[in-house]
Amino acid sequence: MLRAVPGARPLLTEMGITVQPYDIDLAAHVNNVVYVRWMEDLRLELLRRHCPMQALVEGGMAAVVAETHIRYRKPVQPFDAPLGRVWCPELGKVTAEFHAEIAVNGDICTQITQRVMFVDMNTMKALRTPQELRDNFVLMNATTEEESKPCIS
């Protein structure tokens, strides 16, 4: 298990988000389901930057979403210019956890946590987390679970 050093945001990826007219619901703010799509966009951008996505797909590997949790703190409005940030605080043997936030003018509007499992697209059996993703995670100020345990004498 690889875990981020406290306060670190390994694999941090930022991306501007455009609020589209079809994202707005009857309450005149971004519909809740849109945040799931934005999370997908953010996670895929992180993977594009830190893992050879084309090679993974051609090799028959996919990242399947196991769970998503969203905390809505403040609505995103039409004509806002949100900034999305996503990072990976934890990589397991076959899973990855991603944290994201959507902010407008520096105010966090939404916090999202998502866990994915890497699988063989033909058999749907779990596959080891891609090595390049693990290598980039370690390079970006992370530590292994064993390294983060306190020393007991």
Rosetta silent file (secondary structure, phi, psi, omega in degrees, C-alpha in Angstrom):
SEQUENCE: MLRAVPGARPLLTEMGITVQPYDIDLAAHVNNVVYVRWMEDLRLELLRRHCPMQALVEGGMAAVVAETHIRYRKPVQPFDAPLGRVWCPELGKVTAEFHAEIAVNGDICTQITQRVMFVDMNTMKALRTPQELRDNFVLMNATTEEESKPCIS
SCORE:     score description
SCORE:     0.000 S_00000001
   1 L     0.000  131.504  173.914    0.000    0.000    0.000 S_00000001
   2 E  -107.778  129.904  179.020    1.291    3.445   -0.909 S_00000001
   3 E  -128.211  145.982  179.752   -0.028    6.385    1.089 S_00000001
   4 E   -68.738  145.672  170.309    0.624   10.077    0.716 S_00000001
   5 L   -61.811  140.483  179.673    2.753   11.915    3.231 S_00000001
   6 L   -50.656  129.990  179.689    0.381   14.025    5.391 S_00000001
   7 L    88.514  -13.586  179.860   -0.452   17.213    3.532 S_00000001
   8 L   -82.399  155.166  176.538    0.889   15.940    0.190 S_00000001
   9 L  -129.495   74.511 -177.723   -1.256   15.636   -2.907 S_00000001
  10 L   -57.817  141.276  177.491    0.530   13.080   -5.097 S_00000001
  11 L    66.343   22.837 -177.981   -0.240   13.235   -8.823 S_00000001
  12 L   -51.358  128.501  179.458   -2.043   16.575   -8.362 S_00000001
  13 E  -132.858  129.931  177.549   -3.761   17.562  -11.583 S_00000001
  14 E  -114.411  148.015 -177.729   -5.689   20.787  -12.137 S_00000001
  15 E  -154.770  131.435  173.429   -8.138   21.474  -14.912 S_00000001
  16 E   -69.547  146.523 -179.179  -10.495   24.313  -15.759 S_00000001
  17 L  -122.733  136.355  177.094  -14.139   23.281  -16.079 S_00000001
  18 L  -101.880  125.267  175.033  -16.731   24.881  -18.329 S_00000001
  19 L   -81.332  117.739 -179.199  -20.293   25.026  -17.033 S_00000001
  20 L   -91.921  153.567  177.918  -22.494   24.157  -19.998 S_00000001
  21 H   -55.645  -35.519 -179.228  -26.122   25.297  -20.349 S_00000001
  22 H   -76.580   -4.280  175.795  -27.251   21.636  -20.205 S_00000001
  23 H   -81.656  -13.800 -172.995  -25.482   21.238  -16.812 S_00000001
  24 E   -90.214  135.024  179.413  -28.030   23.529  -15.147 S_00000001
  25 L  -103.095 -171.876 -176.261  -31.149   22.084  -13.505 S_00000001
  26 L   -65.812  -18.837  177.945  -34.474   23.627  -12.495 S_00000001
  27 L   -84.634    4.160  176.281  -32.941   25.025   -9.303 S_00000001
  28 L    68.387   28.711  171.256  -30.689   27.204  -11.512 S_00000001
  29 L  -139.347  174.465 -177.800  -27.426   25.580  -10.446 S_00000001
  30 E   -62.811  130.046  179.607  -25.295   22.690  -11.680 S_00000001
  31 L   -65.249  144.570 -176.629  -27.182   19.399  -11.393 S_00000001
  32 H   -56.366  -36.515 -177.345  -25.703   16.889   -8.925 S_00000001
  33 H   -66.519  -24.234 -179.598  -25.068   14.232  -11.574 S_00000001
  34 H   -64.128  -32.843 -179.771  -22.765   16.630  -13.454 S_00000001
  35 H   -63.591  -32.301  176.466  -20.232   16.453  -10.612 S_00000001
  36 H   -65.395  -43.229  177.697  -19.820   12.718  -11.276 S_00000001
  37 H   -63.660  -42.373  178.425  -18.997   13.503  -14.921 S_00000001
  38 H   -62.496  -37.768  177.216  -16.551   16.204  -13.852 S_00000001
  39 H   -62.391  -42.676  177.471  -14.882   13.697  -11.507 S_00000001
  40 H   -59.998  -44.490  178.995  -14.518   11.286  -14.420 S_00000001
  41 H   -60.591  -43.551 -179.853  -12.963   14.043  -16.531 S_00000001
  42 H   -65.523  -47.162 -178.945  -10.524   14.932  -13.739 S_00000001
  43 H   -62.176  -43.277  179.228   -9.538   11.314  -13.007 S_00000001
  44 H   -64.559  -36.277  176.880   -8.983   10.567  -16.693 S_00000001
  45 H   -66.351  -41.606  175.916   -6.823   13.686  -17.055 S_00000001
  46 H   -58.686  -47.088 -179.273   -4.728   12.602  -14.049 S_00000001
  47 H   -65.094  -38.075  177.259   -4.272    9.160  -15.593 S_00000001
  48 H   -59.159  -40.293 -176.260   -3.375   10.675  -18.995 S_00000001
  49 H   -77.963  -27.943 -170.577   -0.624   12.727  -17.364 S_00000001
  50 H  -120.640    4.583 -176.579    0.775   10.052  -15.055 S_00000001
  51 L  -154.348  141.559 -178.070    0.101    6.690  -16.675 S_00000001
  52 L   -74.676   82.306 -174.538    0.277    5.377  -20.267 S_00000001
  53 H   -54.907  -45.746 -177.585   -3.493    5.152  -20.815 S_00000001
  54 H   -61.413  -43.110  179.405   -3.330    3.976  -24.426 S_00000001
  55 H   -64.274  -37.600  179.129   -0.928    1.174  -23.526 S_00000001
  56 H   -63.909  -47.371 -178.885   -3.142    0.113  -20.618 S_00000001
  57 H   -65.180  -43.797  178.400   -6.262   -0.059  -22.758 S_00000001
  58 H   -63.456  -28.050  176.840   -4.439   -1.837  -25.588 S_00000001
  59 L   -83.882    0.913  176.490   -3.158   -4.284  -22.956 S_00000001
  60 L    87.549   17.826 -179.345   -6.729   -4.979  -21.858 S_00000001
  61 E  -103.163  142.570  175.514   -6.695   -3.025  -18.567 S_00000001
  62 E  -138.692  154.055  173.376   -9.441   -0.712  -17.354 S_00000001
  63 E  -100.793  116.288 -177.652  -10.106    1.289  -14.194 S_00000001
  64 E  -104.583  129.597 -179.307  -13.587    0.422  -12.913 S_00000001
  65 E   -71.636  125.934  178.215  -15.255    2.744  -10.404 S_00000001
  66 E   -97.709  -34.313  177.949  -16.080    0.906   -7.177 S_00000001
  67 E  -161.364  151.515  176.891  -17.473    3.846   -5.204 S_00000001
  68 E  -138.782  131.758  176.296  -17.937    7.603   -5.364 S_00000001
  69 E  -123.753  132.443 -178.400  -18.747    9.953   -2.467 S_00000001
  70 E  -126.435  132.015  174.639  -19.643   13.588   -3.047 S_00000001
  71 E  -114.229  113.434  179.474  -19.959   16.357   -0.485 S_00000001
  72 E   -89.300  117.036 -178.071  -21.792   19.374   -1.849 S_00000001
  73 L  -103.166  -33.533 -175.649  -20.729   22.468    0.074 S_00000001
  74 L  -158.144  136.203 -177.331  -21.868   25.297   -2.187 S_00000001
  75 L   -70.276  144.747  170.280  -23.670   25.274   -5.553 S_00000001
  76 L   -90.064  132.320 -173.227  -21.837   26.037   -8.775 S_00000001
  77 L  -103.601  162.167  171.975  -23.858   28.574  -10.733 S_00000001
  78 L   -56.549  143.594  177.533  -24.263   29.304  -14.435 S_00000001
  79 L    75.247   -1.132  170.309  -21.368   31.431  -15.732 S_00000001
  80 L   -68.372  159.225  177.070  -19.031   30.355  -12.897 S_00000001
  81 L  -121.954   79.076 -176.508  -15.553   29.258  -13.987 S_00000001
  82 L   -67.583  151.364  172.214  -14.776   26.279  -11.726 S_00000001
  83 E  -115.833  126.473  177.364  -11.307   24.855  -11.257 S_00000001
  84 E  -100.992  139.406  174.566  -11.070   21.126  -10.644 S_00000001
  85 E  -128.857  136.814  177.193   -8.215   19.512   -8.718 S_00000001
  86 E  -137.675  145.165  177.151   -7.658   15.791   -8.344 S_00000001
  87 E  -149.274  172.622 -174.747   -4.932   13.791   -6.622 S_00000001
  88 E  -124.150   95.862 -177.455   -4.277   10.251   -5.470 S_00000001
  89 E   -78.315  -11.618 -175.366   -3.636    9.913   -1.729 S_00000001
  90 E  -153.676  131.593  173.629   -3.568    6.096   -1.756 S_00000001
  91 E  -123.924  120.662  174.816   -2.594    3.295   -4.128 S_00000001
  92 L   -94.020 -171.072  179.574   -3.310   -0.293   -3.165 S_00000001
  93 L   -65.979  -37.839 -178.720   -2.226   -3.446   -4.949 S_00000001
  94 L  -129.285    2.029 -177.214   -5.258   -3.374   -7.277 S_00000001
  95 E  -127.301  162.716  172.828   -7.070   -0.160   -6.281 S_00000001
  96 E  -139.328  142.829  174.699   -6.526    3.587   -6.283 S_00000001
  97 E  -110.725  133.513  179.534   -8.281    6.265   -4.297 S_00000001
  98 E  -119.449  137.373  173.939   -8.756    9.690   -5.840 S_00000001
  99 E  -115.865  142.874  179.510   -9.733   12.885   -4.049 S_00000001
 100 E  -142.548  158.056  172.018  -11.017   15.922   -5.900 S_00000001
 101 E  -141.564  145.347  175.390  -12.367   19.341   -5.239 S_00000001
 102 E  -112.786  124.517 -177.041  -14.258   21.766   -7.427 S_00000001
 103 E  -126.959  149.643  173.800  -13.624   25.405   -6.524 S_00000001
 104 E  -126.438  122.342 -178.515  -14.912   28.758   -7.745 S_00000001
 105 L    52.215   38.009  177.613  -12.784   31.824   -7.013 S_00000001
 106 L    84.649   -9.793  178.537  -10.832   29.797   -4.458 S_00000001
 107 E   -90.642  125.080  179.626  -13.925   28.658   -2.553 S_00000001
 108 E   -73.857  121.498 -179.429  -14.340   24.876   -2.452 S_00000001
 109 E   -96.942  -33.379 -174.148  -17.827   24.038   -3.676 S_00000001
 110 E  -146.213  140.031  173.458  -17.592   20.257   -3.855 S_00000001
 111 E  -120.730  134.236 -175.604  -15.351   17.512   -2.454 S_00000001
 112 E  -131.638  137.858  172.106  -15.292   14.101   -4.116 S_00000001
 113 E  -122.723  134.710 -179.849  -13.679   10.786   -3.191 S_00000001
 114 E  -139.160  137.153  175.999  -13.580    7.937   -5.656 S_00000001
 115 E  -115.266  131.256  177.588  -12.108    4.425   -5.450 S_00000001
 116 E  -122.170  156.101  175.303  -11.325    2.478   -8.594 S_00000001
 117 E  -119.679  137.285  176.898  -10.142   -1.063   -9.202 S_00000001
 118 E   -88.414  128.398 -175.020   -7.884   -2.005  -12.091 S_00000001
 119 E  -134.744  159.899  170.958   -9.264   -4.999  -13.984 S_00000001
 120 E   -77.148  124.579 -175.636   -8.709   -7.160  -17.032 S_00000001
 121 L   -65.762  -23.259 -179.546  -11.342   -5.981  -19.538 S_00000001
 122 L   -85.251  -41.579 -174.684  -11.994   -9.527  -20.779 S_00000001
 123 L  -102.157  -16.612 -174.213  -12.263  -11.393  -17.474 S_00000001
 124 L    62.339   20.324  175.136  -13.081   -8.487  -15.105 S_00000001
 125 L   -87.117  148.541 -177.553  -10.530   -9.968  -12.672 S_00000001
 126 E   -62.049  142.057  175.074   -8.392   -7.599  -10.633 S_00000001
 127 L  -123.114  154.329  179.034   -5.008   -6.547  -12.003 S_00000001
 128 L   -62.054  142.119  176.469   -2.088   -4.951  -10.206 S_00000001
 129 L   -52.921  134.318 -176.752   -2.045   -1.155  -10.128 S_00000001
 130 L   -54.386  134.306 -176.420   -0.001    0.042  -13.133 S_00000001
 131 H   -60.654  -40.186 -179.490    3.707    0.326  -12.318 S_00000001
 132 H   -63.461  -36.670  176.564    4.137    3.717  -13.990 S_00000001
 133 H   -64.957  -42.648  178.121    1.347    5.126  -11.833 S_00000001
 134 H   -63.235  -43.441 -179.464    3.032    3.667   -8.730 S_00000001
 135 H   -62.875  -45.157  179.151    6.421    5.086   -9.774 S_00000001
 136 H   -65.744  -35.606  177.235    4.988    8.569  -10.366 S_00000001
 137 H   -59.189  -48.956 -179.234    3.131    8.401   -7.054 S_00000001
 138 H   -63.362  -38.783  179.593    6.389    7.737   -5.165 S_00000001
 139 H   -64.323  -25.180 -174.232    8.170   10.536   -7.037 S_00000001
 140 L  -100.656   45.676  170.912    5.513   13.036   -5.942 S_00000001
 141 L    68.296   51.323  175.000    6.166   12.955   -2.190 S_00000001
 142 E  -119.368  171.325  179.791    4.428    9.799   -1.067 S_00000001
 143 E  -142.410  159.895  175.979    5.529    7.023    1.233 S_00000001
 144 E   -81.023  159.225  179.300    4.709    3.383    1.741 S_00000001
 145 H   -57.024  -40.997 -178.392    2.485    2.321    4.619 S_00000001
 146 H   -63.728  -39.093 -179.672    5.460    0.545    6.208 S_00000001
 147 H   -68.902  -25.997 -176.000    7.607    3.699    6.051 S_00000001
 148 H   -88.386   -7.416  178.829    4.895    5.766    7.728 S_00000001
 149 L   -72.353  141.328  178.173    4.511    3.480   10.765 S_00000001
 150 L   -68.586  147.341  177.373    6.119    4.854   13.941 S_00000001
 151 L   -76.046  133.999  178.771    9.257    3.139   15.165 S_00000001
 152 L  -116.380  123.451 -178.854    8.737    1.113   18.315 S_00000001
 153 L  -109.461    0.000    0.000   11.800    0.358   20.408 S_00000001
